[in-house]
Amino acid sequence: MKTFACGDVVPGCDATWVCDSEDDVLHAVAIHARDDHGLIEVPADLVAAVRSQIRDVA
Ligand SMILES: [Zn+2]
């Protein structure tokens, strides 16, 4: 399982996810970024930042 906390990239955001794969996390984050942060598209550098903060969880 993979976990990601939006607050690691966007200070003050308390959204977190636990998904089966990194791609699932990125998909969920993209929806969250659009709905909660107003980002129509997630820029490549933000995707890279998200990927760097995704952690393995048992
Ligand atoms: Zn967020």
JSON list of N, CA, C and O and ligand atoms in Angstrom, two decimals:
[
{"chain": "A", "resi": 1, "resn": "MET", "atom": "N", "xyz": [0.84, -1.20, 0.00]},
{"chain": "A", "resi": 1, "resn": "MET", "atom": "CA", "xyz": [0.00, 0.00, 0.00]},
{"chain": "A", "resi": 1, "resn": "MET", "atom": "C", "xyz": [0.88, 1.25, 0.00]},
{"chain": "A", "resi": 1, "resn": "MET", "atom": "O", "xyz": [1.99, 1.24, 0.52]},
{"chain": "A", "resi": 2, "resn": "LYS", "atom": "N", "xyz": [0.30, 2.30, -0.59]},
{"chain": "A", "resi": 2, "resn": "LYS", "atom": "CA", "xyz": [1.02, 3.58, -0.66]},
{"chain": "A", "resi": 2, "resn": "LYS", "atom": "C", "xyz": [0.21, 4.64, 0.07]},
{"chain": "A", "resi": 2, "resn": "LYS", "atom": "O", "xyz": [-1.02, 4.64, 0.01]},
{"chain": "A", "resi": 3, "resn": "THR", "atom": "N", "xyz": [0.90, 5.52, 0.75]},
{"chain": "A", "resi": 3, "resn": "THR", "atom": "CA", "xyz": [0.20, 6.59, 1.45]},
{"chain": "A", "resi": 3, "resn": "THR", "atom": "C", "xyz": [0.81, 7.94, 1.10]},
{"chain": "A", "resi": 3, "resn": "THR", "atom": "O", "xyz": [2.01, 8.04, 0.80]},
{"chain": "A", "resi": 4, "resn": "PHE", "atom": "N", "xyz": [-0.06, 8.94, 1.10]},
{"chain": "A", "resi": 4, "resn": "PHE", "atom": "CA", "xyz": [0.39, 10.30, 0.80]},
{"chain": "A", "resi": 4, "resn": "PHE", "atom": "C", "xyz": [-0.42, 11.28, 1.62]},
{"chain": "A", "resi": 4, "resn": "PHE", "atom": "O", "xyz": [-1.64, 11.13, 1.77]},
{"chain": "A", "resi": 5, "resn": "ALA", "atom": "N", "xyz": [0.25, 12.28, 2.16]},
{"chain": "A", "resi": 5, "resn": "ALA", "atom": "CA", "xyz": [-0.40, 13.36, 2.89]},
{"chain": "A", "resi": 5, "resn": "ALA", "atom": "C", "xyz": [-0.24, 14.65, 2.09]},
{"chain": "A", "resi": 5, "resn": "ALA", "atom": "O", "xyz": [0.89, 15.08, 1.83]},
{"chain": "A", "resi": 6, "resn": "CYS", "atom": "N", "xyz": [-1.36, 15.24, 1.71]},
{"chain": "A", "resi": 6, "resn": "CYS", "atom": "CA", "xyz": [-1.30, 16.48, 0.91]},
{"chain": "A", "resi": 6, "resn": "CYS", "atom": "C", "xyz": [-0.51, 17.56, 1.64]},
{"chain": "A", "resi": 6, "resn": "CYS", "atom": "O", "xyz": [0.18, 18.36, 1.01]},
{"chain": "A", "resi": 7, "resn": "GLY", "atom": "N", "xyz": [-0.59, 17.57, 2.98]},
{"chain": "A", "resi": 7, "resn": "GLY", "atom": "CA", "xyz": [0.11, 18.58, 3.75]},
{"chain": "A", "resi": 7, "resn": "GLY", "atom": "C", "xyz": [1.62, 18.57, 3.58]},
{"chain": "A", "resi": 7, "resn": "GLY", "atom": "O", "xyz": [2.29, 19.55, 3.89]},
{"chain": "A", "resi": 8, "resn": "ASP", "atom": "N", "xyz": [2.16, 17.45, 3.06]},
{"chain": "A", "resi": 8, "resn": "ASP", "atom": "CA", "xyz": [3.61, 17.40, 2.79]},
{"chain": "A", "resi": 8, "resn": "ASP", "atom": "C", "xyz": [3.98, 18.28, 1.61]},
{"chain": "A", "resi": 8, "resn": "ASP", "atom": "O", "xyz": [5.15, 18.63, 1.43]},
{"chain": "A", "resi": 9, "resn": "VAL", "atom": "N", "xyz": [2.98, 18.57, 0.76]},
{"chain": "A", "resi": 9, "resn": "VAL", "atom": "CA", "xyz": [3.23, 19.38, -0.44]},
{"chain": "A", "resi": 9, "resn": "VAL", "atom": "C", "xyz": [2.52, 20.73, -0.33]},
{"chain": "A", "resi": 9, "resn": "VAL", "atom": "O", "xyz": [3.04, 21.75, -0.75]},
{"chain": "A", "resi": 10, "resn": "VAL", "atom": "N", "xyz": [1.31, 20.70, 0.23]},
{"chain": "A", "resi": 10, "resn": "VAL", "atom": "CA", "xyz": [0.51, 21.92, 0.40]},
{"chain": "A", "resi": 10, "resn": "VAL", "atom": "C", "xyz": [0.33, 22.16, 1.90]},
{"chain": "A", "resi": 10, "resn": "VAL", "atom": "O", "xyz": [-0.53, 21.53, 2.54]},
{"chain": "A", "resi": 11, "resn": "PRO", "atom": "N", "xyz": [1.17, 23.02, 2.49]},
{"chain": "A", "resi": 11, "resn": "PRO", "atom": "CA", "xyz": [1.08, 23.26, 3.94]},
{"chain": "A", "resi": 11, "resn": "PRO", "atom": "C", "xyz": [-0.33, 23.65, 4.36]},
{"chain": "A", "resi": 11, "resn": "PRO", "atom": "O", "xyz": [-0.97, 24.48, 3.71]},
{"chain": "A", "resi": 12, "resn": "GLY", "atom": "N", "xyz": [-0.81, 23.02, 5.43]},
{"chain": "A", "resi": 12, "resn": "GLY", "atom": "CA", "xyz": [-2.12, 23.35, 5.97]},
{"chain": "A", "resi": 12, "resn": "GLY", "atom": "C", "xyz": [-3.23, 22.45, 5.50]},
{"chain": "A", "resi": 12, "resn": "GLY", "atom": "O", "xyz": [-4.32, 22.47, 6.06]},
{"chain": "A", "resi": 13, "resn": "CYS", "atom": "N", "xyz": [-2.99, 21.66, 4.44]},
{"chain": "A", "resi": 13, "resn": "CYS", "atom": "CA", "xyz": [-4.01, 20.72, 3.96]},
{"chain": "A", "resi": 13, "resn": "CYS", "atom": "C", "xyz": [-3.88, 19.42, 4.74]},
{"chain": "A", "resi": 13, "resn": "CYS", "atom": "O", "xyz": [-2.78, 18.88, 4.87]},
{"chain": "A", "resi": 14, "resn": "ASP", "atom": "N", "xyz": [-5.01, 18.92, 5.25]},
{"chain": "A", "resi": 14, "resn": "ASP", "atom": "CA", "xyz": [-4.93, 17.71, 6.08]},
{"chain": "A", "resi": 14, "resn": "ASP", "atom": "C", "xyz": [-5.46, 16.46, 5.36]},
{"chain": "A", "resi": 14, "resn": "ASP", "atom": "O", "xyz": [-5.72, 15.45, 6.00]},
{"chain": "A", "resi": 15, "resn": "ALA", "atom": "N", "xyz": [-5.62, 16.54, 4.06]},
{"chain": "A", "resi": 15, "resn": "ALA", "atom": "CA", "xyz": [-6.08, 15.37, 3.29]},
{"chain": "A", "resi": 15, "resn": "ALA", "atom": "C", "xyz": [-4.98, 14.32, 3.22]},
{"chain": "A", "resi": 15, "resn": "ALA", "atom": "O", "xyz": [-3.81, 14.65, 3.01]},
{"chain": "A", "resi": 16, "resn": "THR", "atom": "N", "xyz": [-5.36, 13.05, 3.41]},
{"chain": "A", "resi": 16, "resn": "THR", "atom": "CA", "xyz": [-4.41, 11.95, 3.27]},
{"chain": "A", "resi": 16, "resn": "THR", "atom": "C", "xyz": [-5.08, 10.80, 2.53]},
{"chain": "A", "resi": 16, "resn": "THR", "atom": "O", "xyz": [-6.31, 10.69, 2.53]},
{"chain": "A", "resi": 17, "resn": "TRP", "atom": "N", "xyz": [-4.27, 9.95, 1.89]},
{"chain": "A", "resi": 17, "resn": "TRP", "atom": "CA", "xyz": [-4.80, 8.81, 1.17]},
{"chain": "A", "resi": 17, "resn": "TRP", "atom": "C", "xyz": [-3.94, 7.58, 1.44]},
{"chain": "A", "resi": 17, "resn": "TRP", "atom": "O", "xyz": [-2.75, 7.70, 1.68]},
{"chain": "A", "resi": 18, "resn": "VAL", "atom": "N", "xyz": [-4.60, 6.44, 1.39]},
{"chain": "A", "resi": 18, "resn": "VAL", "atom": "CA", "xyz": [-3.89, 5.16, 1.38]},
{"chain": "A", "resi": 18, "resn": "VAL", "atom": "C", "xyz": [-4.49, 4.37, 0.23]},
{"chain": "A", "resi": 18, "resn": "VAL", "atom": "O", "xyz": [-5.69, 4.10, 0.20]},
{"chain": "A", "resi": 19, "resn": "CYS", "atom": "N", "xyz": [-3.65, 4.02, -0.76]},
{"chain": "A", "resi": 19, "resn": "CYS", "atom": "CA", "xyz": [-4.12, 3.35, -1.97]},
{"chain": "A", "resi": 19, "resn": "CYS", "atom": "C", "xyz": [-3.24, 2.14, -2.27]},
{"chain": "A", "resi": 19, "resn": "CYS", "atom": "O", "xyz": [-2.15, 1.99, -1.73]},
{"chain": "A", "resi": 20, "resn": "ASP", "atom": "N", "xyz": [-3.74, 1.29, -3.20]},
{"chain": "A", "resi": 20, "resn": "ASP", "atom": "CA", "xyz": [-3.02, 0.08, -3.56]},
{"chain": "A", "resi": 20, "resn": "ASP", "atom": "C", "xyz": [-1.73, 0.39, -4.31]},
{"chain": "A", "resi": 20, "resn": "ASP", "atom": "O", "xyz": [-0.75, -0.33, -4.20]},
{"chain": "A", "resi": 21, "resn": "SER", "atom": "N", "xyz": [-1.77, 1.46, -5.11]},
{"chain": "A", "resi": 21, "resn": "SER", "atom": "CA", "xyz": [-0.61, 1.75, -5.96]},
{"chain": "A", "resi": 21, "resn": "SER", "atom": "C", "xyz": [-0.36, 3.25, -6.02]},
{"chain": "A", "resi": 21, "resn": "SER", "atom": "O", "xyz": [-1.23, 4.06, -5.71]},
{"chain": "A", "resi": 22, "resn": "GLU", "atom": "N", "xyz": [0.86, 3.59, -6.46]},
{"chain": "A", "resi": 22, "resn": "GLU", "atom": "CA", "xyz": [1.22, 4.99, -6.61]},
{"chain": "A", "resi": 22, "resn": "GLU", "atom": "C", "xyz": [0.30, 5.68, -7.61]},
{"chain": "A", "resi": 22, "resn": "GLU", "atom": "O", "xyz": [-0.08, 6.84, -7.41]},
{"chain": "A", "resi": 23, "resn": "ASP", "atom": "N", "xyz": [-0.06, 4.97, -8.69]},
{"chain": "A", "resi": 23, "resn": "ASP", "atom": "CA", "xyz": [-0.94, 5.56, -9.69]},
{"chain": "A", "resi": 23, "resn": "ASP", "atom": "C", "xyz": [-2.31, 5.89, -9.10]},
{"chain": "A", "resi": 23, "resn": "ASP", "atom": "O", "xyz": [-2.91, 6.92, -9.43]},
{"chain": "A", "resi": 24, "resn": "ASP", "atom": "N", "xyz": [-2.81, 5.02, -8.22]},
{"chain": "A", "resi": 24, "resn": "ASP", "atom": "CA", "xyz": [-4.10, 5.27, -7.57]},
{"chain": "A", "resi": 24, "resn": "ASP", "atom": "C", "xyz": [-4.01, 6.52, -6.69]},
{"chain": "A", "resi": 24, "resn": "ASP", "atom": "O", "xyz": [-4.94, 7.32, -6.63]},
{"chain": "A", "resi": 25, "resn": "VAL", "atom": "N", "xyz": [-2.89, 6.66, -5.98]},
{"chain": "A", "resi": 25, "resn": "VAL", "atom": "CA", "xyz": [-2.69, 7.85, -5.15]},
{"chain": "A", "resi": 25, "resn": "VAL", "atom": "C", "xyz": [-2.70, 9.09, -6.02]},
{"chain": "A", "resi": 25, "resn": "VAL", "atom": "O", "xyz": [-3.38, 10.09, -5.74]},
{"chain": "A", "resi": 26, "resn": "LEU", "atom": "N", "xyz": [-1.94, 9.05, -7.12]},
{"chain": "A", "resi": 26, "resn": "LEU", "atom": "CA", "xyz": [-1.84, 10.22, -8.00]},
{"chain": "A", "resi": 26, "resn": "LEU", "atom": "C", "xyz": [-3.19, 10.59, -8.59]},
{"chain": "A", "resi": 26, "resn": "LEU", "atom": "O", "xyz": [-3.52, 11.77, -8.73]},
{"chain": "A", "resi": 27, "resn": "HIS", "atom": "N", "xyz": [-4.00, 9.56, -8.91]},
{"chain": "A", "resi": 27, "resn": "HIS", "atom": "CA", "xyz": [-5.33, 9.81, -9.45]},
{"chain": "A", "resi": 27, "resn": "HIS", "atom": "C", "xyz": [-6.20, 10.52, -8.40]},
{"chain": "A", "resi": 27, "resn": "HIS", "atom": "O", "xyz": [-6.88, 11.52, -8.69]},
{"chain": "A", "resi": 28, "resn": "ALA", "atom": "N", "xyz": [-6.16, 10.02, -7.18]},
{"chain": "A", "resi": 28, "resn": "ALA", "atom": "CA", "xyz": [-6.95, 10.62, -6.10]},
{"chain": "A", "resi": 28, "resn": "ALA", "atom": "C", "xyz": [-6.48, 12.04, -5.81]},
{"chain": "A", "resi": 28, "resn": "ALA", "atom": "O", "xyz": [-7.28, 12.95, -5.57]},
{"chain": "A", "resi": 29, "resn": "VAL", "atom": "N", "xyz": [-5.17, 12.23, -5.84]},
{"chain": "A", "resi": 29, "resn": "VAL", "atom": "CA", "xyz": [-4.62, 13.56, -5.57]},
{"chain": "A", "resi": 29, "resn": "VAL", "atom": "C", "xyz": [-5.02, 14.55, -6.67]},
{"chain": "A", "resi": 29, "resn": "VAL", "atom": "O", "xyz": [-5.33, 15.71, -6.39]},
{"chain": "A", "resi": 30, "resn": "ALA", "atom": "N", "xyz": [-5.05, 14.08, -7.92]},
{"chain": "A", "resi": 30, "resn": "ALA", "atom": "CA", "xyz": [-5.44, 14.95, -9.03]},
{"chain": "A", "resi": 30, "resn": "ALA", "atom": "C", "xyz": [-6.88, 15.44, -8.85]},
{"chain": "A", "resi": 30, "resn": "ALA", "atom": "O", "xyz": [-7.19, 16.62, -9.08]},
{"chain": "A", "resi": 31, "resn": "ILE", "atom": "N", "xyz": [-7.77, 14.54, -8.42]},
{"chain": "A", "resi": 31, "resn": "ILE", "atom": "CA", "xyz": [-9.16, 14.92, -8.17]},
{"chain": "A", "resi": 31, "resn": "ILE", "atom": "C", "xyz": [-9.24, 15.91, -7.00]},
{"chain": "A", "resi": 31, "resn": "ILE", "atom": "O", "xyz": [-9.94, 16.92, -7.08]},
{"chain": "A", "resi": 32, "resn": "HIS", "atom": "N", "xyz": [-8.51, 15.62, -5.95]},
{"chain": "A", "resi": 32, "resn": "HIS", "atom": "CA", "xyz": [-8.47, 16.50, -4.78]},
{"chain": "A", "resi": 32, "resn": "HIS", "atom": "C", "xyz": [-7.91, 17.87, -5.15]},
{"chain": "A", "resi": 32, "resn": "HIS", "atom": "O", "xyz": [-8.44, 18.90, -4.73]},
{"chain": "A", "resi": 33, "resn": "ALA", "atom": "N", "xyz": [-6.86, 17.88, -5.95]},
{"chain": "A", "resi": 33, "resn": "ALA", "atom": "CA", "xyz": [-6.23, 19.14, -6.35]},
{"chain": "A", "resi": 33, "resn": "ALA", "atom": "C", "xyz": [-7.21, 20.00, -7.14]},
{"chain": "A", "resi": 33, "resn": "ALA", "atom": "O", "xyz": [-7.26, 21.22, -6.98]},
{"chain": "A", "resi": 34, "resn": "ARG", "atom": "N", "xyz": [-8.01, 19.34, -7.98]},
{"chain": "A", "resi": 34, "resn": "ARG", "atom": "CA", "xyz": [-8.99, 20.05, -8.78]},
{"chain": "A", "resi": 34, "resn": "ARG", "atom": "C", "xyz": [-10.13, 20.57, -7.90]},
{"chain": "A", "resi": 34, "resn": "ARG", "atom": "O", "xyz": [-10.50, 21.75, -7.97]},
{"chain": "A", "resi": 35, "resn": "ASP", "atom": "N", "xyz": [-10.68, 19.68, -7.08]},
{"chain": "A", "resi": 35, "resn": "ASP", "atom": "CA", "xyz": [-11.88, 20.04, -6.31]},
{"chain": "A", "resi": 35, "resn": "ASP", "atom": "C", "xyz": [-11.58, 20.94, -5.12]},
{"chain": "A", "resi": 35, "resn": "ASP", "atom": "O", "xyz": [-12.39, 21.81, -4.77]},
{"chain": "A", "resi": 36, "resn": "ASP", "atom": "N", "xyz": [-10.46, 20.72, -4.46]},
{"chain": "A", "resi": 36, "resn": "ASP", "atom": "CA", "xyz": [-10.17, 21.42, -3.21]},
{"chain": "A", "resi": 36, "resn": "ASP", "atom": "C", "xyz": [-9.10, 22.51, -3.35]},
{"chain": "A", "resi": 36, "resn": "ASP", "atom": "O", "xyz": [-9.00, 23.39, -2.50]},
{"chain": "A", "resi": 37, "resn": "HIS", "atom": "N", "xyz": [-8.28, 22.44, -4.40]},
{"chain": "A", "resi": 37, "resn": "HIS", "atom": "CA", "xyz": [-7.24, 23.44, -4.57]},
{"chain": "A", "resi": 37, "resn": "HIS", "atom": "C", "xyz": [-7.40, 24.23, -5.86]},
{"chain": "A", "resi": 37, "resn": "HIS", "atom": "O", "xyz": [-6.57, 25.10, -6.15]},
{"chain": "A", "resi": 38, "resn": "GLY", "atom": "N", "xyz": [-8.44, 23.90, -6.65]},
{"chain": "A", "resi": 38, "resn": "GLY", "atom": "CA", "xyz": [-8.72, 24.68, -7.85]},
{"chain": "A", "resi": 38, "resn": "GLY", "atom": "C", "xyz": [-7.73, 24.50, -8.98]},
{"chain": "A", "resi": 38, "resn": "GLY", "atom": "O", "xyz": [-7.65, 25.34, -9.87]},
{"chain": "A", "resi": 39, "resn": "LEU", "atom": "N", "xyz": [-6.97, 23.39, -8.94]},
{"chain": "A", "resi": 39, "resn": "LEU", "atom": "CA", "xyz": [-6.01, 23.13, -10.01]},
{"chain": "A", "resi": 39, "resn": "LEU", "atom": "C", "xyz": [-6.69, 22.30, -11.10]},
{"chain": "A", "resi": 39, "resn": "LEU", "atom": "O", "xyz": [-7.03, 21.13, -10.87]},
{"chain": "A", "resi": 40, "resn": "ILE", "atom": "N", "xyz": [-6.92, 22.90, -12.27]},
{"chain": "A", "resi": 40, "resn": "ILE", "atom": "CA", "xyz": [-7.54, 22.16, -13.37]},
{"chain": "A", "resi": 40, "resn": "ILE", "atom": "C", "xyz": [-6.63, 21.04, -13.83]},
{"chain": "A", "resi": 40, "resn": "ILE", "atom": "O", "xyz": [-7.06, 19.93, -14.11]},
{"chain": "A", "resi": 41, "resn": "GLU", "atom": "N", "xyz": [-5.34, 21.37, -13.96]},
{"chain": "A", "resi": 41, "resn": "GLU", "atom": "CA", "xyz": [-4.36, 20.34, -14.29]},
{"chain": "A", "resi": 41, "resn": "GLU", "atom": "C", "xyz": [-3.26, 20.39, -13.25]},
{"chain": "A", "resi": 41, "resn": "GLU", "atom": "O", "xyz": [-2.89, 21.46, -12.77]},
{"chain": "A", "resi": 42, "resn": "VAL", "atom": "N", "xyz": [-2.75, 19.21, -12.92]},
{"chain": "A", "resi": 42, "resn": "VAL", "atom": "CA", "xyz": [-1.66, 19.14, -11.95]},
{"chain": "A", "resi": 42, "resn": "VAL", "atom": "C", "xyz": [-0.35, 19.30, -12.71]},
{"chain": "A", "resi": 42, "resn": "VAL", "atom": "O", "xyz": [-0.02, 18.49, -13.56]},
{"chain": "A", "resi": 43, "resn": "PRO", "atom": "N", "xyz": [0.41, 20.36, -12.40]},
{"chain": "A", "resi": 43, "resn": "PRO", "atom": "CA", "xyz": [1.67, 20.57, -13.12]},
{"chain": "A", "resi": 43, "resn": "PRO", "atom": "C", "xyz": [2.67, 19.45, -12.86]},
{"chain": "A", "resi": 43, "resn": "PRO", "atom": "O", "xyz": [2.65, 18.82, -11.80]},
{"chain": "A", "resi": 44, "resn": "ALA", "atom": "N", "xyz": [3.56, 19.25, -13.83]},
{"chain": "A", "resi": 44, "resn": "ALA", "atom": "CA", "xyz": [4.53, 18.15, -13.75]},
{"chain": "A", "resi": 44, "resn": "ALA", "atom": "C", "xyz": [5.38, 18.25, -12.49]},
{"chain": "A", "resi": 44, "resn": "ALA", "atom": "O", "xyz": [5.71, 17.23, -11.88]},
{"chain": "A", "resi": 45, "resn": "ASP", "atom": "N", "xyz": [5.73, 19.48, -12.10]},
{"chain": "A", "resi": 45, "resn": "ASP", "atom": "CA", "xyz": [6.60, 19.60, -10.93]},
{"chain": "A", "resi": 45, "resn": "ASP", "atom": "C", "xyz": [5.85, 19.23, -9.65]},
{"chain": "A", "resi": 45, "resn": "ASP", "atom": "O", "xyz": [6.44, 18.74, -8.69]},
{"chain": "A", "resi": 46, "resn": "LEU", "atom": "N", "xyz": [4.52, 19.45, -9.66]},
{"chain": "A", "resi": 46, "resn": "LEU", "atom": "CA", "xyz": [3.73, 19.05, -8.49]},
{"chain": "A", "resi": 46, "resn": "LEU", "atom": "C", "xyz": [3.58, 17.53, -8.45]},
{"chain": "A", "resi": 46, "resn": "LEU", "atom": "O", "xyz": [3.66, 16.93, -7.38]},
{"chain": "A", "resi": 47, "resn": "VAL", "atom": "N", "xyz": [3.40, 16.92, -9.62]},
{"chain": "A", "resi": 47, "resn": "VAL", "atom": "CA", "xyz": [3.35, 15.46, -9.68]},
{"chain": "A", "resi": 47, "resn": "VAL", "atom": "C", "xyz": [4.65, 14.88, -9.12]},
{"chain": "A", "resi": 47, "resn": "VAL", "atom": "O", "xyz": [4.65, 13.92, -8.33]},
{"chain": "A", "resi": 48, "resn": "ALA", "atom": "N", "xyz": [5.77, 15.48, -9.52]},
{"chain": "A", "resi": 48, "resn": "ALA", "atom": "CA", "xyz": [7.08, 15.01, -9.03]},
{"chain": "A", "resi": 48, "resn": "ALA", "atom": "C", "xyz": [7.17, 15.17, -7.52]},
{"chain": "A", "resi": 48, "resn": "ALA", "atom": "O", "xyz": [7.68, 14.29, -6.82]},
{"chain": "A", "resi": 49, "resn": "ALA", "atom": "N", "xyz": [6.65, 16.29, -7.01]},
{"chain": "A", "resi": 49, "resn": "ALA", "atom": "CA", "xyz": [6.69, 16.54, -5.58]},
{"chain": "A", "resi": 49, "resn": "ALA", "atom": "C", "xyz": [5.83, 15.52, -4.84]},
{"chain": "A", "resi": 49, "resn": "ALA", "atom": "O", "xyz": [6.22, 14.99, -3.80]},
{"chain": "A", "resi": 50, "resn": "VAL", "atom": "N", "xyz": [4.64, 15.22, -5.41]},
{"chain": "A", "resi": 50, "resn": "VAL", "atom": "CA", "xyz": [3.76, 14.22, -4.81]},
{"chain": "A", "resi": 50, "resn": "VAL", "atom": "C", "xyz": [4.45, 12.86, -4.80]},
{"chain": "A", "resi": 50, "resn": "VAL", "atom": "O", "xyz": [4.48, 12.17, -3.77]},
{"chain": "A", "resi": 51, "resn": "ARG", "atom": "N", "xyz": [5.00, 12.47, -5.95]},
{"chain": "A", "resi": 51, "resn": "ARG", "atom": "CA", "xyz": [5.67, 11.16, -6.05]},
{"chain": "A", "resi": 51, "resn": "ARG", "atom": "C", "xyz": [6.78, 11.04, -5.00]},
{"chain": "A", "resi": 51, "resn": "ARG", "atom": "O", "xyz": [6.96, 9.98, -4.39]},
{"chain": "A", "resi": 52, "resn": "SER", "atom": "N", "xyz": [7.52, 12.12, -4.80]},
{"chain": "A", "resi": 52, "resn": "SER", "atom": "CA", "xyz": [8.65, 12.07, -3.86]},
{"chain": "A", "resi": 52, "resn": "SER", "atom": "C", "xyz": [8.19, 11.91, -2.43]},
{"chain": "A", "resi": 52, "resn": "SER", "atom": "O", "xyz": [8.96, 11.50, -1.56]},
{"chain": "A", "resi": 53, "resn": "GLN", "atom": "N", "xyz": [6.91, 12.25, -2.16]},
{"chain": "A", "resi": 53, "resn": "GLN", "atom": "CA", "xyz": [6.40, 12.20, -0.78]},
{"chain": "A", "resi": 53, "resn": "GLN", "atom": "C", "xyz": [5.52, 10.96, -0.53]},
{"chain": "A", "resi": 53, "resn": "GLN", "atom": "O", "xyz": [5.07, 10.77, 0.60]},
{"chain": "A", "resi": 54, "resn": "ILE", "atom": "N", "xyz": [5.26, 10.17, -1.57]},
{"chain": "A", "resi": 54, "resn": "ILE", "atom": "CA", "xyz": [4.48, 8.95, -1.38]},
{"chain": "A", "resi": 54, "resn": "ILE", "atom": "C", "xyz": [5.31, 7.93, -0.61]},
{"chain": "A", "resi": 54, "resn": "ILE", "atom": "O", "xyz": [6.48, 7.71, -0.94]},
{"chain": "A", "resi": 55, "resn": "ARG", "atom": "N", "xyz": [4.72, 7.35, 0.43]},
{"chain": "A", "resi": 55, "resn": "ARG", "atom": "CA", "xyz": [5.44, 6.41, 1.28]},
{"chain": "A", "resi": 55, "resn": "ARG", "atom": "C", "xyz": [4.76, 5.04, 1.25]},
{"chain": "A", "resi": 55, "resn": "ARG", "atom": "O", "xyz": [3.55, 4.95, 1.07]},
{"chain": "A", "resi": 56, "resn": "ASP", "atom": "N", "xyz": [5.57, 4.04, 1.47]},
{"chain": "A", "resi": 56, "resn": "ASP", "atom": "CA", "xyz": [5.04, 2.68, 1.61]},
{"chain": "A", "resi": 56, "resn": "ASP", "atom": "C", "xyz": [4.43, 2.52, 2.99]},
{"chain": "A", "resi": 56, "resn": "ASP", "atom": "O", "xyz": [4.96, 3.03, 3.98]},
{"chain": "A", "resi": 57, "resn": "VAL", "atom": "N", "xyz": [3.29, 1.80, 3.04]},
{"chain": "A", "resi": 57, "resn": "VAL", "atom": "CA", "xyz": [2.65, 1.52, 4.31]},
{"chain": "A", "resi": 57, "resn": "VAL", "atom": "C", "xyz": [2.16, 0.07, 4.29]},
{"chain": "A", "resi": 57, "resn": "VAL", "atom": "O", "xyz": [1.74, -0.43, 3.23]},
{"chain": "A", "resi": 58, "resn": "ALA", "atom": "N", "xyz": [2.27, -0.58, 5.39]},
{"chain": "A", "resi": 58, "resn": "ALA", "atom": "CA", "xyz": [1.90, -2.00, 5.45]},
{"chain": "A", "resi": 58, "resn": "ALA", "atom": "C", "xyz": [0.39, -2.17, 5.33]},
{"chain": "A", "resi": 58, "resn": "ALA", "atom": "O", "xyz": [-0.37, -1.33, 5.80]},
{"chain": "B", "resi": 1, "resn": "ZN", "atom": "ZN", "xyz": [-4.79, 19.17, -0.38]}
]
